[in-house]
CSV table of C-alpha atoms in Angstrom, one decimal:
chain,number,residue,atom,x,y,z
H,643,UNK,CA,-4.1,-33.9,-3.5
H,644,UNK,CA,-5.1,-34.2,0.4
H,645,UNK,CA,-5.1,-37.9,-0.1
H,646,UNK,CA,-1.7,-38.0,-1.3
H,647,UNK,CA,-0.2,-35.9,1.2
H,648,UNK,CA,-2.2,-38.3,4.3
H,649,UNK,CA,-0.8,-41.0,2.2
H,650,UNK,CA,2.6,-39.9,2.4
H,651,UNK,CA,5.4,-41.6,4.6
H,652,UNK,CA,6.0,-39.7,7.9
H,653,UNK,CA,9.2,-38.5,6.6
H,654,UNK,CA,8.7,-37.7,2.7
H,655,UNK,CA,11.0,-35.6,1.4
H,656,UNK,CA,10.3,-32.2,-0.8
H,657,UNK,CA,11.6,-35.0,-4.1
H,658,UNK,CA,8.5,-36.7,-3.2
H,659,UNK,CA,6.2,-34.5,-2.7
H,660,UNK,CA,7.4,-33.0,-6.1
H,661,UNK,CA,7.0,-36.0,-8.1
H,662,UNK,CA,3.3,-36.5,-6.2
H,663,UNK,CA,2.3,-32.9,-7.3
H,664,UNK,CA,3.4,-33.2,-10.8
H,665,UNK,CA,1.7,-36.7,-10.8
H,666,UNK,CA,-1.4,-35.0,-9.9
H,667,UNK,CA,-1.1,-32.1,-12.5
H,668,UNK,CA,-0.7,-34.8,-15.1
H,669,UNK,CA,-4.0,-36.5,-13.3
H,670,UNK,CA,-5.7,-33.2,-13.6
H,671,UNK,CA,-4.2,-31.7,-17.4
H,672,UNK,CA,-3.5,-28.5,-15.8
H,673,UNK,CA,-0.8,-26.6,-16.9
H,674,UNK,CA,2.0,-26.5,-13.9
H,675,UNK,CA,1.7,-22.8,-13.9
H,676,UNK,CA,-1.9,-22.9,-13.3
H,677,UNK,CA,-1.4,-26.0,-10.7
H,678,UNK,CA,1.4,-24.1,-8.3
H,679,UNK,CA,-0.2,-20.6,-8.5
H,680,UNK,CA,-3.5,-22.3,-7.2
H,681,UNK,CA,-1.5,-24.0,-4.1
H,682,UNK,CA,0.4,-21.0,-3.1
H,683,UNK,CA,-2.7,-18.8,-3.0
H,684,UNK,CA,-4.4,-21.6,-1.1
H,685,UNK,CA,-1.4,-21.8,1.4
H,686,UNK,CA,0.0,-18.8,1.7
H,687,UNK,CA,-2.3,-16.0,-0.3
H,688,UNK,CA,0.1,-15.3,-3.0
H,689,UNK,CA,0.5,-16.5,-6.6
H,690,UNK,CA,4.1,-17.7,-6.3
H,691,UNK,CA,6.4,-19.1,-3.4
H,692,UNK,CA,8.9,-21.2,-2.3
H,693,UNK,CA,10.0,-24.4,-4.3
H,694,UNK,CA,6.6,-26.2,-3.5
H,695,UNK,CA,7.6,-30.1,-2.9
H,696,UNK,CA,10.3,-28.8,-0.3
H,697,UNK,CA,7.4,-26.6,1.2
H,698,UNK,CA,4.9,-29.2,1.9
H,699,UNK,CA,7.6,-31.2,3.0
H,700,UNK,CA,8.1,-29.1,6.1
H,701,UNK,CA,4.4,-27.9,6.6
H,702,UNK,CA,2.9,-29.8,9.6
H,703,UNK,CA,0.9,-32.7,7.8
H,704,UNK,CA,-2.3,-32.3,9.4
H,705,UNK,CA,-2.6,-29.0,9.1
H,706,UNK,CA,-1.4,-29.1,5.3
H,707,UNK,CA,-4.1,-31.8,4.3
H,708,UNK,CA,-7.1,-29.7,6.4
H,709,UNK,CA,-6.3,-27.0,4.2
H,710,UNK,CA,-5.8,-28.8,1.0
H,711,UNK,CA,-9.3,-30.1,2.1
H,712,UNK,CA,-10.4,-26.3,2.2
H,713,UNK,CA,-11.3,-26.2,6.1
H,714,UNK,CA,-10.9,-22.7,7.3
H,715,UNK,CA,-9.4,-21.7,4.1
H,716,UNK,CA,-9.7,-18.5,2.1
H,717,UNK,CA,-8.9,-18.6,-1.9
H,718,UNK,CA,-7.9,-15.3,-2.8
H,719,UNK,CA,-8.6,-15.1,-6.9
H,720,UNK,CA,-6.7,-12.0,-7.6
H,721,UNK,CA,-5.5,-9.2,-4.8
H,722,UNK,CA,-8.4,-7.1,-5.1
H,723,UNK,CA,-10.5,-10.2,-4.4
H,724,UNK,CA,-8.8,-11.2,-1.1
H,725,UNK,CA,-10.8,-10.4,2.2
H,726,UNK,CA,-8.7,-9.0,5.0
H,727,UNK,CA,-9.9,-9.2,8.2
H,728,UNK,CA,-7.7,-7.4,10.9
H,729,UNK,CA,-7.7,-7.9,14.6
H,730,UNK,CA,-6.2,-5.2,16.6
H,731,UNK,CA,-6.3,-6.2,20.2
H,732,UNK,CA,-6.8,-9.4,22.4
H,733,UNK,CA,-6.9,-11.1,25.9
H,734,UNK,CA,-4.2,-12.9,27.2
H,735,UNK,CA,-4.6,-13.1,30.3
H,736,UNK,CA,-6.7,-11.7,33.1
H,737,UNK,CA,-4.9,-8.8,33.7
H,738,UNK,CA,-2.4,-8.2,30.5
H,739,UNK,CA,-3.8,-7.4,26.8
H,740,UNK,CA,-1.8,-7.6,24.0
H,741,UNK,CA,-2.6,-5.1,21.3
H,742,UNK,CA,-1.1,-3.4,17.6
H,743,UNK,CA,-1.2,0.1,17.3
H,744,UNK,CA,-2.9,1.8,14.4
H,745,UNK,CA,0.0,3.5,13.2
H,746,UNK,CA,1.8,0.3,12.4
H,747,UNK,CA,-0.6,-1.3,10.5
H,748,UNK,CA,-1.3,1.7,8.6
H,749,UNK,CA,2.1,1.3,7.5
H,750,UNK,CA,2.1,-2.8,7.5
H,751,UNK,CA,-1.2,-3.2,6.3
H,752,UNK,CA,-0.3,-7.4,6.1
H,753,UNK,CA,1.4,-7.4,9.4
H,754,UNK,CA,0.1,-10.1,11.6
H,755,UNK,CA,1.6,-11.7,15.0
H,756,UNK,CA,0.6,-15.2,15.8
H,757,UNK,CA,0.4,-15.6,19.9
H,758,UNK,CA,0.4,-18.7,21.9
H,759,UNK,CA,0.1,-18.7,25.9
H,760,UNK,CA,1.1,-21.1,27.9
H,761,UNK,CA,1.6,-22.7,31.4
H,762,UNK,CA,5.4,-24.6,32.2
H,763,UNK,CA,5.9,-27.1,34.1
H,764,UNK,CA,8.8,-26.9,37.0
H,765,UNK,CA,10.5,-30.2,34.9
H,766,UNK,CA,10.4,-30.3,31.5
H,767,UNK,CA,11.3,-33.6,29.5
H,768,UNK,CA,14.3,-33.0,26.8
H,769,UNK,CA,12.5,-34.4,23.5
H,770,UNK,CA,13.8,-31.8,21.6
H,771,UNK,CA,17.6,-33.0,20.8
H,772,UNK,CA,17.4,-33.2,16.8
H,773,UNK,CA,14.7,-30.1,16.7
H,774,UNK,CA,17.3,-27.9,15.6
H,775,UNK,CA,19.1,-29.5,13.5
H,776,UNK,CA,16.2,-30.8,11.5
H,777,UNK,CA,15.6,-27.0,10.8
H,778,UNK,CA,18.6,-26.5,9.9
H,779,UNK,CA,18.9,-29.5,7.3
H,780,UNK,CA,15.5,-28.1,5.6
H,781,UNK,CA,17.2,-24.7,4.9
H,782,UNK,CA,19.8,-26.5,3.2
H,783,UNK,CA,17.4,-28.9,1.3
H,784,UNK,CA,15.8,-25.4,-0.7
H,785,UNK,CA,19.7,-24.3,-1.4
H,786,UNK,CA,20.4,-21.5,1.5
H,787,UNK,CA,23.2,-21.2,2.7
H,788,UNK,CA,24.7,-18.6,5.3
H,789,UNK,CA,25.7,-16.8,2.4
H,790,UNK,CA,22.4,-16.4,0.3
H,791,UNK,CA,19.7,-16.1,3.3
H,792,UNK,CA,19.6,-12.5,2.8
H,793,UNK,CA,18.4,-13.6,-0.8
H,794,UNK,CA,15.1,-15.5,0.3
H,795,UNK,CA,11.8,-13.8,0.1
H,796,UNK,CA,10.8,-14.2,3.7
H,797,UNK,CA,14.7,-12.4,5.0
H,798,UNK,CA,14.5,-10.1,1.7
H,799,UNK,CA,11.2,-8.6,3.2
H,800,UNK,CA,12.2,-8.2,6.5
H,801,UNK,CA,15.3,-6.5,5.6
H,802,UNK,CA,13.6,-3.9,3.4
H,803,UNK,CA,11.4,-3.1,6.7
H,804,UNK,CA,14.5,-2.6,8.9
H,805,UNK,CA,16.1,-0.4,6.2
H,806,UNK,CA,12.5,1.8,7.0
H,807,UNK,CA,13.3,1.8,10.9
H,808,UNK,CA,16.7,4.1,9.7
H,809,UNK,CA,18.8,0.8,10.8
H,810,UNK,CA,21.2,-1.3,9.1
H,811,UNK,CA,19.6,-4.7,8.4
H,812,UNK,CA,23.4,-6.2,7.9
H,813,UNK,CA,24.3,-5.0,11.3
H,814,UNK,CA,20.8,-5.5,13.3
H,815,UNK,CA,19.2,-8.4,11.3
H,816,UNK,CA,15.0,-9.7,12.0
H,817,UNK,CA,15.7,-12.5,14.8
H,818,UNK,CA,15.1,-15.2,12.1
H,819,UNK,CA,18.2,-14.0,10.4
H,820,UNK,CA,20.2,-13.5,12.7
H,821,UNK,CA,19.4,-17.1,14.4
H,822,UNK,CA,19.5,-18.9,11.0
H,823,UNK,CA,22.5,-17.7,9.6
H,824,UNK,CA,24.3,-18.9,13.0
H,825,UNK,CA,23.1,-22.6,12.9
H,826,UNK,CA,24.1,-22.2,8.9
H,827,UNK,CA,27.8,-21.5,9.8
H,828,UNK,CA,27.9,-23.8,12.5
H,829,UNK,CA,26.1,-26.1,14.8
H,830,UNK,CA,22.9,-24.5,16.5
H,831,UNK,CA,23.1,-23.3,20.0
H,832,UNK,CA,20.7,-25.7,22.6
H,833,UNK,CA,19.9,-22.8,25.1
H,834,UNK,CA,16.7,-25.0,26.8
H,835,UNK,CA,14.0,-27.2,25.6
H,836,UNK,CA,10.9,-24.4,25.6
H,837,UNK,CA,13.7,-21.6,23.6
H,838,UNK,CA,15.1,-25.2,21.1
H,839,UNK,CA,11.2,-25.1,20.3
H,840,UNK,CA,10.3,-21.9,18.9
H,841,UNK,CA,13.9,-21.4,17.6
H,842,UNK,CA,13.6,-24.4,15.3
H,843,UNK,CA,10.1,-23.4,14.2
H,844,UNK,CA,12.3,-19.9,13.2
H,845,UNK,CA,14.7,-21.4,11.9
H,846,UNK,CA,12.7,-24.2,9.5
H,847,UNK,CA,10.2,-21.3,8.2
H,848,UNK,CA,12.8,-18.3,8.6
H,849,UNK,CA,9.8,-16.2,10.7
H,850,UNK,CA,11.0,-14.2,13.9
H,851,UNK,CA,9.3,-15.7,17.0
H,852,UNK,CA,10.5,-14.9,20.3
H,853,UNK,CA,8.8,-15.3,24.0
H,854,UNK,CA,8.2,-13.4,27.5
H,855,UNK,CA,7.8,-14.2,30.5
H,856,UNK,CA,4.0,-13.0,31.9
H,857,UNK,CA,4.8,-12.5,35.1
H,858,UNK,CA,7.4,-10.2,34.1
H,859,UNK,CA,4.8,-8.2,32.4
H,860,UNK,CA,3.2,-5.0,33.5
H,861,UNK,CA,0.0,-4.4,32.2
H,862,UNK,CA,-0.8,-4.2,28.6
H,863,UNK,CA,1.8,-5.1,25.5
H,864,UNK,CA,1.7,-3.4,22.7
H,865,UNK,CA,3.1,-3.2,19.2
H,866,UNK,CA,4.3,0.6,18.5
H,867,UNK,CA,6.6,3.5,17.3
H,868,UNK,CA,9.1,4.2,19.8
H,869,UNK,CA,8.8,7.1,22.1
H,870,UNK,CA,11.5,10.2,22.1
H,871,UNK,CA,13.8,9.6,25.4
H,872,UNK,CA,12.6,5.9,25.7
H,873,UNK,CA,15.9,3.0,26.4
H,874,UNK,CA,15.7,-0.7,25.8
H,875,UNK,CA,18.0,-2.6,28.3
H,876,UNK,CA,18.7,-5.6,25.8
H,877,UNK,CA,19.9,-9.5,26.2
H,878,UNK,CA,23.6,-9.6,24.9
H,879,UNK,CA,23.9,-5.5,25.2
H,880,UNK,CA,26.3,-4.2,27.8
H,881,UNK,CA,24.5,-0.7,27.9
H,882,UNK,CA,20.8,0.2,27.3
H,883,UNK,CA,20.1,1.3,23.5
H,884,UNK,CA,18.2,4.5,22.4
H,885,UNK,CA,14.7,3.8,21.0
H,886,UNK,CA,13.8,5.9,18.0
H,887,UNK,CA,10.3,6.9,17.2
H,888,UNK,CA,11.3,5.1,13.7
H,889,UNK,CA,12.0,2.0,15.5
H,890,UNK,CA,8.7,-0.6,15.6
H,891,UNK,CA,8.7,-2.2,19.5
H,892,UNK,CA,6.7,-4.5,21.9
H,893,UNK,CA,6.3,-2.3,24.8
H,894,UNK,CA,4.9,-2.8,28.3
H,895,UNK,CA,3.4,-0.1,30.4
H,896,UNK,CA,6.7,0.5,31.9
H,897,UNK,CA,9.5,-0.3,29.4
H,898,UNK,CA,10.0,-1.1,26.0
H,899,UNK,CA,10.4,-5.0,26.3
H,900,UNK,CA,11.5,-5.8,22.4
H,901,UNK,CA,13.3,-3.8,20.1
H,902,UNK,CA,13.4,-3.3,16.7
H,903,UNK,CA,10.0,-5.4,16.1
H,904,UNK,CA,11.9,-8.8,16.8
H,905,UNK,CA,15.6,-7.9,16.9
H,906,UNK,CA,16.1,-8.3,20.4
H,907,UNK,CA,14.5,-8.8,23.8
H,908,UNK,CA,15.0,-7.2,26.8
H,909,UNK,CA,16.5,-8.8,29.7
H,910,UNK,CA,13.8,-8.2,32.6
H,911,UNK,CA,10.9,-10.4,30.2
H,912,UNK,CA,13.2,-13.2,29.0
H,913,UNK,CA,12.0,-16.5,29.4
H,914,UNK,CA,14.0,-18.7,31.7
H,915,UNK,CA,14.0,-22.2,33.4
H,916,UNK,CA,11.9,-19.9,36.6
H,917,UNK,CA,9.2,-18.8,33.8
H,918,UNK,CA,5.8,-20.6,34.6
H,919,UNK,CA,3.5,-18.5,32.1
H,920,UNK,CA,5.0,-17.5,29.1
H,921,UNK,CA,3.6,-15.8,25.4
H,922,UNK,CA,4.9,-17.1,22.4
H,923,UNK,CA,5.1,-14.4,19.3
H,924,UNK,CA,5.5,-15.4,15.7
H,925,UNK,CA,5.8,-12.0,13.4
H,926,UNK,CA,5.1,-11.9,9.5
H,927,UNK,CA,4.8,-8.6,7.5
H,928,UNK,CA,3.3,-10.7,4.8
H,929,UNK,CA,0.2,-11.6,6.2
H,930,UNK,CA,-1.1,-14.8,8.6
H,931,UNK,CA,-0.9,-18.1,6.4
H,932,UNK,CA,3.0,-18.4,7.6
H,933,UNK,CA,2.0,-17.3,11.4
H,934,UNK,CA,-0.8,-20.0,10.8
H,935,UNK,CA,2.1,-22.7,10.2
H,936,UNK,CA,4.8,-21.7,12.3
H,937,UNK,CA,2.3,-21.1,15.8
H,938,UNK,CA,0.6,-24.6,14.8
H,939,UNK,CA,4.0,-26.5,14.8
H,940,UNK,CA,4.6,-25.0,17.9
H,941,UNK,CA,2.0,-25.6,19.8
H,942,UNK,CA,2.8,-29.4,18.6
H,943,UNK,CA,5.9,-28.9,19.8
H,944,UNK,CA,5.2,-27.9,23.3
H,945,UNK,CA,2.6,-29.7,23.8
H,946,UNK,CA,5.5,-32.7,23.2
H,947,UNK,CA,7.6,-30.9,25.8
H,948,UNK,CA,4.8,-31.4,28.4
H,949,UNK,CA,3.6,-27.2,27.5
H,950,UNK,CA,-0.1,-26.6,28.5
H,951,UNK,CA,-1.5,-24.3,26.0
H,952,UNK,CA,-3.2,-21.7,27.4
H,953,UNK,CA,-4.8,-20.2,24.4
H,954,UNK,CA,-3.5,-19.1,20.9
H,955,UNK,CA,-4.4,-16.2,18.4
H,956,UNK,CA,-3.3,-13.4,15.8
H,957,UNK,CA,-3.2,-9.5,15.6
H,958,UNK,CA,-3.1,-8.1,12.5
H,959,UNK,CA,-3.9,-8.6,9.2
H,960,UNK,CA,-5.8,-12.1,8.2
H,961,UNK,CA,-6.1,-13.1,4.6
């Protein structure tokens, strides 16, 4: 099946690579069951997924045929057979760690955030024009609509974990939601080439990313509870917001600097056209194979913008 897919056009759609895979089950004389439940727990640990030509459709193709080719790939057999290593803290920088508190993965046990940091230059070429709306188009190529987001497994999940913070997920949706369902009603919003990048990589595998600025940092970040008394001054909020300690945050050493895990970013980190050194997040409560896609098509991505990656990474849980 790796040849096929590195034989594939550039731009094959999900109907080809649905006639290719059903070409090779015929190849093979494998039941279709027993053919797609072995590609989804190759790709993304679980027996069943999305509609699989459309999926490897949008995967990056070198990335999909090195793990069609089983490089750095785990097969997980059944769930009791899966290994799950978990990585709680991690370098980014001389001075600033970025780190997941017990507490949260005690109660995510397959959370895992995908990390990439990165240097900017002062000018950044504009390749990005069609980035958007080629995320946009693959939503609509698997049937979601503004309507029926909610519906899909990767929202579905995330809205079940808001509904734990004591929040409603209708009215403070996970950032993929909330950034999908606005390019699905309407054209997407170009805010800069760096923010174009990571929100189309959102928007094309409906996972929350979102970025701060380094130097904006104090000290170490870390995934948490929310503390009694503690405020998040938010982008788009006129007045700061009370944190819960049911709310899951990115926090600094001096402020709570995302709120409601991905929800919303505060204003004093944002990335702008100033930031020089920025972090990249990708967030998944289902474990790291879609973190392992969506930071990989990233880095791709910024590395087309002119981006210096810094280093890249995961906390959490790792299949």
């Amino acid at each position: 099946l790796a040849e096929k897919v590195a034989a594939a056009p550039a731009d094959a759609s999900g109907e080809y690579f649905h006639l290719a895979l059903y070409s090779f089950k015929d190849e093979l004389g494998m039941q279709p069951k027993d053919m797609f439940s072995a590609l989804y727990r190759l790709l993304i640990g679980k027996p069943s997924g999305p509609r699989a030509g459309w999926f490897l459709s949008i995967l990056p193709r070198d990335w999909l045929v090195d793990r069609l080719q089983l490089k750095g790939a785990t097969i997980a057999t059944s769930d009791r057979q899966q290994h799950i290593e978990v990585v709680t803290e991690a370098k980014l920088t001389d001075n600033i760690s970025f780190k997941i508190s017990d507490a949260i993965l005690q109660r995510y046990p397959e959370a895992c955030v995908g990390y990439v940091v990165a240097e900017l230059p002062g000018t950044i070429s504009d390749v990005s024009t069609d980035w958007l709306e080629s995320a946009v188009s693959s939503l609509k190529e698997r049937g979601i609509a503004a309507e029926s987001l909610s519906q899909t497994p990767e929202i579905a999940g995330w809205r079940q974990a808001y509904s734990g913070f004591g929040v409603k997920p209708s009215k403070y949706p996970c950032s993929a939601e909330a950034l999908a369902k606005r390019a699905l009603k309407g054209s997407p919003a170009h805010v800069s080439p760096v923010v174009d990048a990571y929100n189309a990589v959102s928007i094309r595998h409906l996972i929350p990313m979102g970025a701060l600025d380094l130097d904006k940092v104090k000290g170490t970040i870390e995934m948490r509870y929310g503390k009694a008394g503690e405020q998040a001054d938010l982008l788009g909020f006129d007045a700061p917001v009370a944190v819960e300690p049911t709310h899951v945050v990115y926090a600094d050493d001096g402020q709570v600097i995302t709120w409601l895990w991905n929800h919303r970013d505060a204003k004093s980190t944002a990335v702008t056209s100033l930031t020089r050194h920025a972090v990249f997040f990708a967030d998944s409560i289902s474990g790291a194979n879609a973190v392992d896609v969506a930071t990989h098509e990233l880095i791709k991505k910024l590395t087309a913008l002119g981006v210096q990656i810094i280093s890249s990474g995961y906390l959490g849980a790792k299949q």
